[in-house]
Amino acid sequence: MELNMAISKKFPGSFDLKTDFTIAGEQVGIFGVSGSGKSTMVSLIAGLLEPDHGEIILNGDCLFSSERGINLPPQQRRVAIVLQDSCLFPHLSVEANLIYGYRRCPPRHRQIDVKSLVSVLQLDGLLERGVNRLSGGEKQRVALGRAILANPRLLLMDESLSALDDGLKLQIIHYLKRASEKFRIPYLFISHSLLEIRLLTDQVLAMGGGRVLGQTTPEQLARERMGQSQVGYINLLQVEKLRKMGGLYVYRWGMEEIFVSAGDDEPMAVFELSSRDIILFTRHPEAVSARNLLKCTVMDTFPSGNKVGVELRCGHETLIAEVVVQAADDLAIQARTQVYAVIKASSFRRLS
Amino acid sequence: MPILSSPDSDAIVLSIKVALTATLLSLPFGFLYAYLMTFFKFRAKVLLEVLVNLPLTLPPVVMGYLLLVALGKNGWLAPVLEPLGIRLIFTWKAAVLASALVGFPLLVRSIRLAMESIDGRLIQTSRTLGAGPLDSLLTVILPLSRPGIVAGSSLMFARSMGEFGATIIVAGNIPGITQTIPLAIYDYAGAPGGERAALALCGVAIALSVLVLLVHESLTRKLARRQ
């Protein structure tokens, strides 16, 4: 997918949006706080709003051009949307919702068939149900399926996970990734949650005040915003369960073993760990109550507000920690320094 | 002697026929009007709104008289109607027209309320899923307006059943031809010994109204269950 958007749109008395960017990729994010213009951009791409000036080009096809007098109506753009509230048609069954876009898609564009989509999203048992009898997660799965079955050339996910709790969020993330990979549907994932952006995209546009502030990777953006975040940088650790020991769960994380109190019997898991929950020692600490002691190498340090971010390499894995400037100076933390990272077993938060 | 005479039965049948025809004929126009007023912005919107709602505030007799002036033999519309051989005044069709005009604002109000309560994002979603404006209208707006259509139709039917002022002027009070239940009751009320028949027709009118309300309730519940 390649999207070029050089447009301006004024909303008298409130807001004006001006963008000029080209982004290419299959899993692209748009990140910004509320009011930054993300949703307006979605409406402009989908053809639900008309820019005042400019051009929107998707995969070489002009969707809008004020100069050439082109403004494709939404039904001809093949850009489907999944919104925060699933927006399922309440008068239709799950099945009828699912095939709404499919039946309107010209046969030559129908590459995804209903049966395989239903199987990938595990919707088999829900087809006959009325949509008001679905849970929040099921609704969002149906909305996702409905959008994918329209066989769009771009899927716009506008804060699609914001209304879900963490468990459901991860479930939908899993389904979205699975469906996007299997059916090769590129998506533009719009969110104010950096974590969602990191889990779902490989590059991101940062927006603020109706402007695109920059184009970067989600990891880089997370590091840049670490100082402004109340929880620091969230490390995401993909782990594999090894055993249970005492009251703790032991997981394999790269070449390391980590001890976690909030584990369970699932063989694979993702844990969150805040950069603020990592304590660094330059010498091997003795008699520590924390259950995790990881020997790491400092790869890089970077300023993060009034603190210093520290990129650590533990085996093949990377961790980001943060320390106050004074601590960084006292310990002389710099690239290639060997350190010990101490982490309490209770600092890990289960994500999936 | 039966409580209801043959002209009374005619009046009952005619009332139902007039109310049903007026409601069914008004439905597509009411739906389109509500659609226009809900989803479009245009200059003459306020004027149109006032015109359509005028029958709610005007005395029905005034409506009837204006219809008479428009549709009469030498009326404003005579040059159009006469060559086509259309004669409306003092026929049951005039009663339909009178009922339609008077009941139209009630029909439109209910449909509009239903349309205004439709989440605009549902319509937008349908558009991004490949539906054109007409497709969206038929597959999203129309089905989601059904509670309003049912409520508006019931109200309009009931209002048409009770229509008196405009009907008597434009259709007259001809037993068996244009005499509806209210007009027949009016006749009995003015005639000596007509109380029994008048009360019997009142009973029929009440029964019909209760039936309409019951049908309305049942349909509304059914729709609510489905949605």
XYZ file of C-alpha atoms in Angstrom:
579
model
C 0.000 0.000 0.000
C 1.241 3.443 -0.826
C -0.698 6.458 0.300
C 0.075 9.980 -0.724
C -1.915 12.676 0.973
C -1.277 16.340 0.316
C -4.442 18.081 1.409
C -5.864 20.878 3.483
C -9.204 21.029 5.213
C -10.477 23.899 7.296
C -13.190 23.674 9.907
C -14.061 27.313 10.524
C -13.703 28.328 14.122
C -12.222 25.085 15.348
C -9.551 23.251 13.483
C -7.575 23.017 10.344
C -5.847 19.985 8.921
C -2.901 20.220 6.600
C -0.855 17.224 5.555
C 1.691 16.386 2.934
C 3.135 12.903 3.236
C 3.701 9.656 1.430
C 3.713 6.443 3.368
C 4.203 2.940 2.096
C 3.759 -0.304 4.002
C 1.265 -2.948 4.951
C 0.853 -2.175 8.641
C 1.004 1.540 9.154
C -0.010 3.492 12.236
C -1.218 7.022 12.826
C -0.553 8.133 16.357
C -1.770 11.268 18.089
C -3.693 12.539 21.067
C -7.412 13.367 20.851
C -8.053 16.333 18.588
C -4.865 15.882 16.593
C -6.791 15.254 13.381
C -6.465 11.467 13.101
C -10.147 10.720 12.641
C -10.581 13.621 10.241
C -7.841 12.090 8.154
C -9.673 8.764 8.173
C -12.863 10.433 6.930
C -10.923 12.216 4.200
C -9.283 9.007 2.979
C -12.582 7.122 3.045
C -14.363 9.903 1.153
C -16.719 10.774 4.000
C -15.296 14.292 4.078
C -14.035 16.351 1.180
C -10.731 18.201 1.466
C -10.703 21.889 0.521
C -7.613 21.461 -1.631
C -5.072 18.884 -2.562
C -4.748 15.322 -3.643
C -5.157 11.837 -2.172
C -3.512 9.022 -4.104
C -3.805 5.392 -3.030
C -1.669 2.805 -4.818
C -1.344 5.170 -7.765
C -5.111 5.741 -8.086
C -6.406 9.220 -7.508
C -9.159 9.241 -4.870
C -9.345 13.010 -4.706
C -7.830 15.871 -6.613
C -9.119 19.410 -6.338
C -7.047 20.366 -9.364
C -8.389 17.620 -11.620
C -11.907 17.782 -10.184
C -11.804 14.161 -8.959
C -13.647 13.063 -5.849
C -14.432 9.349 -5.821
C -17.490 8.583 -3.701
C -16.868 6.316 -0.696
C -18.421 3.256 -2.349
C -15.908 3.423 -5.196
C -12.780 3.891 -3.090
C -12.585 0.349 -1.681
C -11.408 1.727 1.632
C -13.198 0.031 4.543
C -13.386 1.342 8.085
C -13.577 -0.312 11.475
C -14.574 2.228 14.116
C -14.284 2.256 17.890
C -17.917 1.230 18.319
C -18.281 -1.640 15.956
C -21.179 0.102 14.151
C -22.794 -3.177 13.145
C -26.159 -2.857 11.453
C -28.574 -3.598 14.304
C -31.350 -4.830 12.014
C -29.181 -7.510 10.423
C -27.848 -10.808 11.700
C -24.122 -11.417 12.076
C -24.064 -13.227 8.754
C -25.941 -10.462 6.943
C -23.574 -7.904 8.454
C -20.578 -9.923 7.307
C -21.685 -10.207 3.706
C -22.948 -6.610 3.405
C -19.740 -5.349 1.819
C -18.936 -8.661 0.124
C -22.158 -8.560 -1.932
C -21.381 -5.057 -3.061
C -17.805 -5.811 -4.013
C -17.406 -6.324 -7.773
C -16.718 -10.053 -8.410
C -13.329 -9.295 -9.979
C -12.128 -7.873 -6.649
C -13.458 -10.730 -4.513
C -10.311 -12.455 -3.319
C -11.457 -13.340 0.162
C -14.320 -15.753 0.512
C -16.796 -15.739 3.357
C -16.013 -19.249 4.540
C -12.297 -18.774 5.086
C -12.805 -15.394 6.733
C -15.360 -16.879 9.119
C -12.892 -19.597 9.948
C -9.915 -17.252 10.485
C -11.921 -14.968 12.773
C -13.666 -17.938 14.422
C -17.122 -16.569 13.806
C -18.765 -19.913 12.948
C -20.954 -20.096 16.008
C -22.195 -16.544 15.739
C -23.571 -16.335 12.205
C -27.251 -16.690 13.016
C -27.196 -14.365 15.997
C -28.581 -10.843 16.156
C -25.764 -8.359 16.707
C -27.238 -7.102 19.965
C -26.604 -10.495 21.483
C -22.849 -10.263 20.958
C -20.207 -9.274 23.479
C -17.947 -6.270 22.824
C -15.112 -8.435 21.514
C -17.419 -10.472 19.285
C -18.924 -7.299 17.850
C -15.509 -5.954 16.990
C -14.536 -9.266 15.399
C -17.661 -9.160 13.240
C -16.952 -5.531 12.314
C -13.423 -6.516 11.344
C -14.713 -9.455 9.309
C -17.308 -7.314 7.581
C -14.678 -4.756 6.586
C -12.244 -7.426 5.339
C -14.960 -9.200 3.342
C -15.574 -5.981 1.427
C -12.164 -6.847 -0.081
C -10.791 -3.342 0.455
C -7.445 -2.222 -0.851
C -6.959 -0.416 2.455
C -8.476 -1.085 5.855
C -8.792 1.906 8.169
C -8.893 0.987 11.843
C -9.983 4.144 13.656
C -9.453 3.674 17.400
C -10.949 0.248 16.832
C -9.624 -1.187 20.071
C -10.168 1.778 22.376
C -13.471 0.564 23.774
C -12.184 -2.902 24.641
C -10.505 -4.092 27.802
C -6.952 -5.433 27.604
C -7.888 -9.080 27.133
C -10.291 -8.396 24.277
C -7.878 -5.900 22.773
C -5.219 -8.572 22.472
C -7.713 -11.015 21.067
C -8.652 -8.556 18.305
C -4.995 -7.704 17.688
C -4.345 -11.404 17.215
C -7.258 -11.743 14.778
C -6.354 -8.583 12.870
C -2.756 -9.685 12.403
C -3.840 -13.146 11.379
C -6.424 -11.895 8.893
C -4.194 -9.152 7.513
C -1.385 -11.627 6.874
C -3.582 -14.392 5.467
C -5.622 -12.159 3.187
C -2.905 -9.586 2.497
C -5.016 -6.620 3.492
C -2.924 -3.554 4.292
C -4.197 -1.461 7.138
C -3.827 1.997 8.576
C -4.222 1.702 12.322
C -5.218 4.943 14.019
C -4.834 5.178 17.773
C -3.880 7.360 20.694
C -2.402 4.283 22.361
C 1.271 3.871 21.715
C 1.099 0.299 22.920
C -1.521 -0.628 20.298
C 0.541 1.108 17.637
C 3.620 -0.846 18.690
C 1.778 -4.147 18.684
C 0.176 -3.660 15.303
C 2.306 -1.517 13.055
C 5.822 -1.309 11.730
C 5.859 2.366 10.893
C 3.924 5.302 12.170
C 2.931 8.863 11.421
C 2.816 11.045 14.509
C 0.108 13.707 14.382
C -0.562 16.798 16.422
C -2.613 19.951 15.901
C -3.820 18.870 12.477
C -0.301 18.308 11.156
C 1.874 15.280 10.567
C 4.753 15.785 12.988
C 6.926 13.007 11.664
C 7.238 9.546 10.262
C 9.141 6.952 12.261
C 9.054 3.436 13.660
C 6.771 2.681 16.622
C 9.792 1.740 18.773
C 11.525 5.003 18.017
C 8.351 6.941 18.743
C 7.946 5.115 22.056
C 11.468 6.066 23.040
C 10.954 9.670 22.030
C 7.803 9.895 24.098
C 9.187 8.046 27.096
C 9.898 11.224 29.045
C 6.339 12.513 28.599
C 4.703 9.242 29.525
C 3.511 8.666 33.081
C 4.520 5.028 32.927
C 7.825 5.410 31.123
C 8.706 3.109 28.274
C 6.753 -0.152 28.184
C 8.988 -3.097 27.303
C 7.094 -5.936 25.654
C 8.556 -9.350 26.447
C 7.429 -12.331 24.395
C 8.012 -15.352 26.556
C 7.585 -19.089 26.610
C 6.484 -20.873 29.765
C 8.989 -23.276 31.285
C 7.687 -24.300 34.697
C 6.094 -23.243 37.914
C 8.361 -22.844 40.904
C 6.969 -22.076 44.317
C 4.435 -19.338 43.796
C 6.226 -18.030 40.701
C 6.139 -18.857 37.014
C 9.375 -19.292 35.124
C 9.468 -18.198 31.486
C 12.089 -18.263 28.789
C 12.780 -14.841 27.382
C 15.393 -15.086 24.643
C 18.342 -16.771 26.346
C 17.278 -15.688 29.820
C 14.920 -17.151 32.349
C 12.589 -14.727 34.077
C 10.494 -15.165 37.199
C 7.000 -13.727 37.130
C 4.278 -13.686 39.750
C 1.376 -12.928 37.334
C 1.822 -15.973 35.101
C -0.589 -18.687 34.133
C -0.660 -22.027 32.339
C -0.643 -20.658 28.778
C 2.505 -21.834 26.952
C 3.180 -18.429 25.333
C 2.629 -14.971 26.747
C 3.514 -11.318 26.353
C 4.419 -9.296 29.438
C 4.674 -5.569 29.891
C 7.515 -4.163 31.910
C 7.917 -0.464 32.568
C 11.347 1.073 32.120
C 10.828 2.503 35.602
C 10.648 -0.938 37.174
C 14.222 -1.806 36.228
C 17.006 -1.013 38.660
C 20.557 -0.967 37.338
C 23.686 -2.003 39.176
C 27.196 -1.769 37.836
C 28.374 -4.495 40.248
C 26.711 -7.790 41.033
C 24.254 -7.048 43.803
C 24.105 -9.397 46.796
C 21.138 -10.583 48.812
C 18.444 -8.998 46.691
C 14.769 -9.737 47.271
C 13.864 -9.152 43.585
C 13.740 -12.454 41.706
C 15.238 -11.363 38.406
C 18.851 -10.435 37.964
C 19.866 -10.048 34.341
C 23.372 -9.387 33.167
C 23.175 -6.844 30.364
C 25.301 -4.595 28.210
C 24.403 -0.952 27.739
C 23.978 -0.372 24.010
C 22.990 3.261 24.073
C 21.812 6.053 26.302
C 19.467 8.824 25.280
C 17.864 11.807 26.983
C 14.309 11.307 28.085
C 12.831 14.416 29.673
C 14.753 14.954 32.904
C 15.953 11.356 32.891
C 18.215 9.169 30.828
C 16.933 6.253 28.789
C 19.221 3.232 28.742
C 19.062 0.638 25.987
C 20.181 -2.716 27.341
C 21.066 -5.885 25.513
C 20.295 -9.085 27.426
C 21.422 -11.974 25.234
C 19.654 -11.257 21.956
C 16.870 -9.265 23.552
C 16.566 -5.569 24.185
C 15.272 -3.811 27.276
C 14.817 -0.113 27.869
C 15.425 1.161 31.384
C 15.501 4.699 32.688
C 17.495 6.342 35.408
C 17.735 9.880 36.678
C 20.574 11.958 35.229
C 22.461 11.979 38.521
C 22.379 8.159 38.710
C 23.596 7.860 35.135
C 26.492 10.181 35.968
C 27.354 8.493 39.275
C 27.375 5.024 37.704
C 29.068 6.318 34.536
C 26.503 4.517 32.423
C 27.427 4.661 28.797
C 27.556 2.409 25.752
C 29.311 -0.937 26.368
C 29.047 -0.673 30.159
C 28.203 -4.022 31.759
C 25.298 -3.709 34.176
C 22.933 -5.901 36.159
C 19.225 -5.231 35.726
C 17.182 -6.094 38.786
C 13.458 -6.633 38.299
C 10.836 -7.762 40.796
C 8.728 -10.751 39.761
C 5.625 -8.648 40.416
C 6.702 -5.906 37.988
C 5.654 -7.914 34.951
C 2.103 -7.321 33.758
C 0.476 -9.988 31.677
C -0.636 -8.784 28.259
C -1.861 -11.925 26.586
C -83.477 -4.399 14.724
C -79.691 -4.539 14.341
C -77.679 -1.872 16.159
C -75.816 -0.904 12.987
C -77.867 -0.113 9.879
C -76.604 -0.654 6.363
C -75.491 3.014 5.918
C -73.641 2.671 9.246
C -71.775 -0.362 7.945
C -70.983 1.588 4.773
C -69.647 4.433 6.900
C -67.417 2.013 8.824
C -66.070 0.402 5.649
C -65.566 3.800 4.014
C -63.763 5.163 7.065
C -61.348 2.258 7.018
C -60.927 2.542 3.241
C -60.290 6.292 3.383
C -57.890 6.064 6.339
C -55.997 3.140 4.834
C -55.720 4.729 1.372
C -54.670 8.084 2.797
C -52.008 6.425 4.965
C -50.638 4.156 2.241
C -50.570 6.955 -0.330
C -48.834 9.316 2.082
C -46.206 6.824 3.224
C -43.723 7.113 0.318
C -44.046 10.905 0.271
C -43.738 11.080 4.049
C -40.643 8.891 3.969
C -38.988 10.927 1.219
C -39.896 14.203 2.891
C -38.497 12.991 6.242
C -35.335 11.785 4.456
C -34.851 15.154 2.778
C -35.420 17.083 5.975
C -33.151 14.827 8.051
C -30.185 14.346 5.783
C -30.039 17.396 3.515
C -29.469 21.078 3.935
C -31.234 23.409 1.552
C -32.533 26.922 1.539
C -36.296 26.444 1.521
C -36.142 23.944 4.406
C -37.844 26.189 6.971
C -40.548 27.213 4.524
C -41.260 23.610 3.595
C -41.351 22.675 7.257
C -43.934 25.367 7.986
C -46.070 24.390 4.998
C -46.140 20.696 5.859
C -46.910 21.329 9.502
C -49.556 23.961 8.819
C -52.446 21.443 8.983
C -51.474 20.756 12.606
C -52.244 24.315 13.614
C -54.890 25.344 11.075
C -58.540 24.499 11.767
C -59.380 21.448 9.588
C -62.301 23.415 8.176
C -59.862 25.932 6.739
C -57.922 23.093 5.150
C -61.142 21.703 3.723
C -62.171 25.059 2.347
C -58.795 25.633 0.724
C -59.047 22.190 -0.862
C -62.506 23.044 -2.113
C -61.214 26.270 -3.619
C -58.335 24.421 -5.257
C -60.164 21.355 -6.518
C -63.676 22.717 -7.165
C -65.253 23.059 -10.575
C -63.858 26.547 -11.036
C -60.962 25.993 -8.649
C -57.275 26.804 -9.037
C -56.476 23.328 -10.278
C -59.523 22.986 -12.538
C -57.526 23.716 -15.736
C -55.308 20.742 -14.918
C -57.892 18.301 -13.569
C -60.786 18.903 -15.977
C -59.002 17.947 -19.231
C -57.879 14.753 -17.520
C -61.441 13.989 -16.492
C -60.510 13.955 -12.804
C -63.327 14.903 -10.457
C -62.498 14.831 -6.800
C -64.937 17.075 -4.967
C -67.724 15.194 -3.150
C -66.167 11.802 -3.830
C -64.459 9.467 -1.388
C -61.170 10.441 -3.039
C -61.640 13.974 -1.717
C -62.023 12.475 1.760
C -58.724 10.643 1.191
C -57.053 13.887 0.156
C -58.414 15.727 3.183
C -57.262 12.950 5.532
C -53.866 12.787 3.849
C -53.273 16.516 4.235
C -54.356 16.631 7.840
C -52.533 13.462 8.878
C -49.317 14.004 6.889
C -47.485 16.054 9.563
C -48.086 13.311 12.129
C -46.720 10.672 9.792
C -43.659 12.741 8.925
C -42.892 13.660 12.526
C -42.625 10.034 13.626
C -40.521 8.993 10.643
C -38.220 11.953 11.137
C -37.726 11.183 14.796
C -36.743 7.647 13.858
C -34.397 8.847 11.120
C -32.774 11.421 13.363
C -32.016 8.729 15.895
C -30.080 6.641 13.350
C -26.377 6.731 14.121
C -24.836 8.577 11.173
C -21.814 6.303 11.341
C -23.974 3.357 10.293
C -24.768 5.169 7.071
C -21.135 6.142 6.604
C -20.060 2.566 7.266
C -22.477 1.277 4.637
C -21.014 3.749 2.147
C -17.476 2.576 2.814
C -18.680 -1.009 2.371
C -19.708 -0.237 -1.181
C -23.278 1.028 -0.878
C -24.287 4.047 -2.926
C -26.668 6.672 -1.491
C -29.825 4.881 -2.726
C -28.525 1.524 -1.527
C -27.814 3.023 1.902
C -31.278 4.525 1.955
C -32.930 1.202 1.199
C -30.740 -1.107 3.266
C -29.893 1.005 6.303
C -32.103 4.066 6.646
C -35.390 2.434 5.629
C -35.150 -0.605 7.904
C -33.919 1.471 10.823
C -36.801 3.911 10.303
C -39.391 1.129 10.598
C -40.378 1.940 14.194
C -41.081 5.521 13.070
C -42.921 4.336 9.988
C -45.118 2.066 12.089
C -45.777 4.768 14.697
C -46.432 7.431 12.067
C -48.724 5.189 10.048
C -50.728 4.263 13.135
C -51.062 7.895 14.135
C -52.041 8.938 10.652
C -54.530 6.094 10.283
C -56.129 7.005 13.608
C -56.183 10.699 12.710
C -57.770 9.882 9.348
C -60.424 7.756 11.037
C -61.376 10.774 13.097
C -61.116 13.377 10.353
C -64.225 15.543 10.192
C -63.799 19.232 9.444
C -61.908 19.115 6.181
C -63.786 16.026 4.969
C -67.272 17.439 5.399
C -66.370 20.507 3.350
C -64.494 18.876 0.535
C -66.293 15.499 0.333
C -69.676 16.331 1.803
C -71.701 13.964 3.950
C -73.361 11.628 1.437
C -74.407 8.305 3.018
C -72.859 5.360 1.243
C -70.560 7.594 -0.818
C -68.612 9.994 1.369
C -70.083 9.499 4.815
C -67.427 8.279 7.248
C -67.975 7.332 10.919
C -67.534 10.873 12.340
C -69.907 12.289 9.731
C -72.504 9.607 10.459
C -72.243 10.283 14.203
C -72.674 13.979 13.441
C -75.887 13.144 11.538
C -77.253 10.955 14.322
C -76.390 13.488 16.987
C -78.578 16.073 15.268
C -81.481 13.727 14.577
C -84.161 12.828 17.158
C -83.790 9.233 18.374
C -80.346 8.871 16.869
C -78.548 8.374 20.219
C -78.459 4.588 20.059
C -76.962 4.488 16.579
C -74.546 7.301 17.445
C -73.384 5.377 20.532
C -73.005 2.197 18.493
C -70.769 4.015 16.002
C -68.833 5.558 18.873
C -68.275 2.007 20.122
C -67.008 0.956 16.692
C -64.718 3.986 16.543
C -63.313 3.143 19.992
C -62.842 -0.517 19.032
C -61.018 0.452 15.842
C -58.787 2.891 17.715
C -57.917 0.256 20.334
C -57.173 -2.207 17.533
C -54.860 0.282 15.803
C -53.034 0.911 19.078
C -52.697 -2.806 19.747
C -51.343 -3.461 16.260
C -48.947 -0.553 16.700
C -47.739 -1.872 20.066
C -47.275 -5.371 18.737
C -45.348 -4.233 15.653
C -43.182 -1.904 17.718
C -42.309 -4.710 20.142
C -41.561 -7.061 17.296
C -39.208 -4.524 15.711
C -37.533 -3.753 19.022
C -36.935 -7.487 19.547
C -35.450 -7.812 16.089
C -33.123 -4.841 16.557
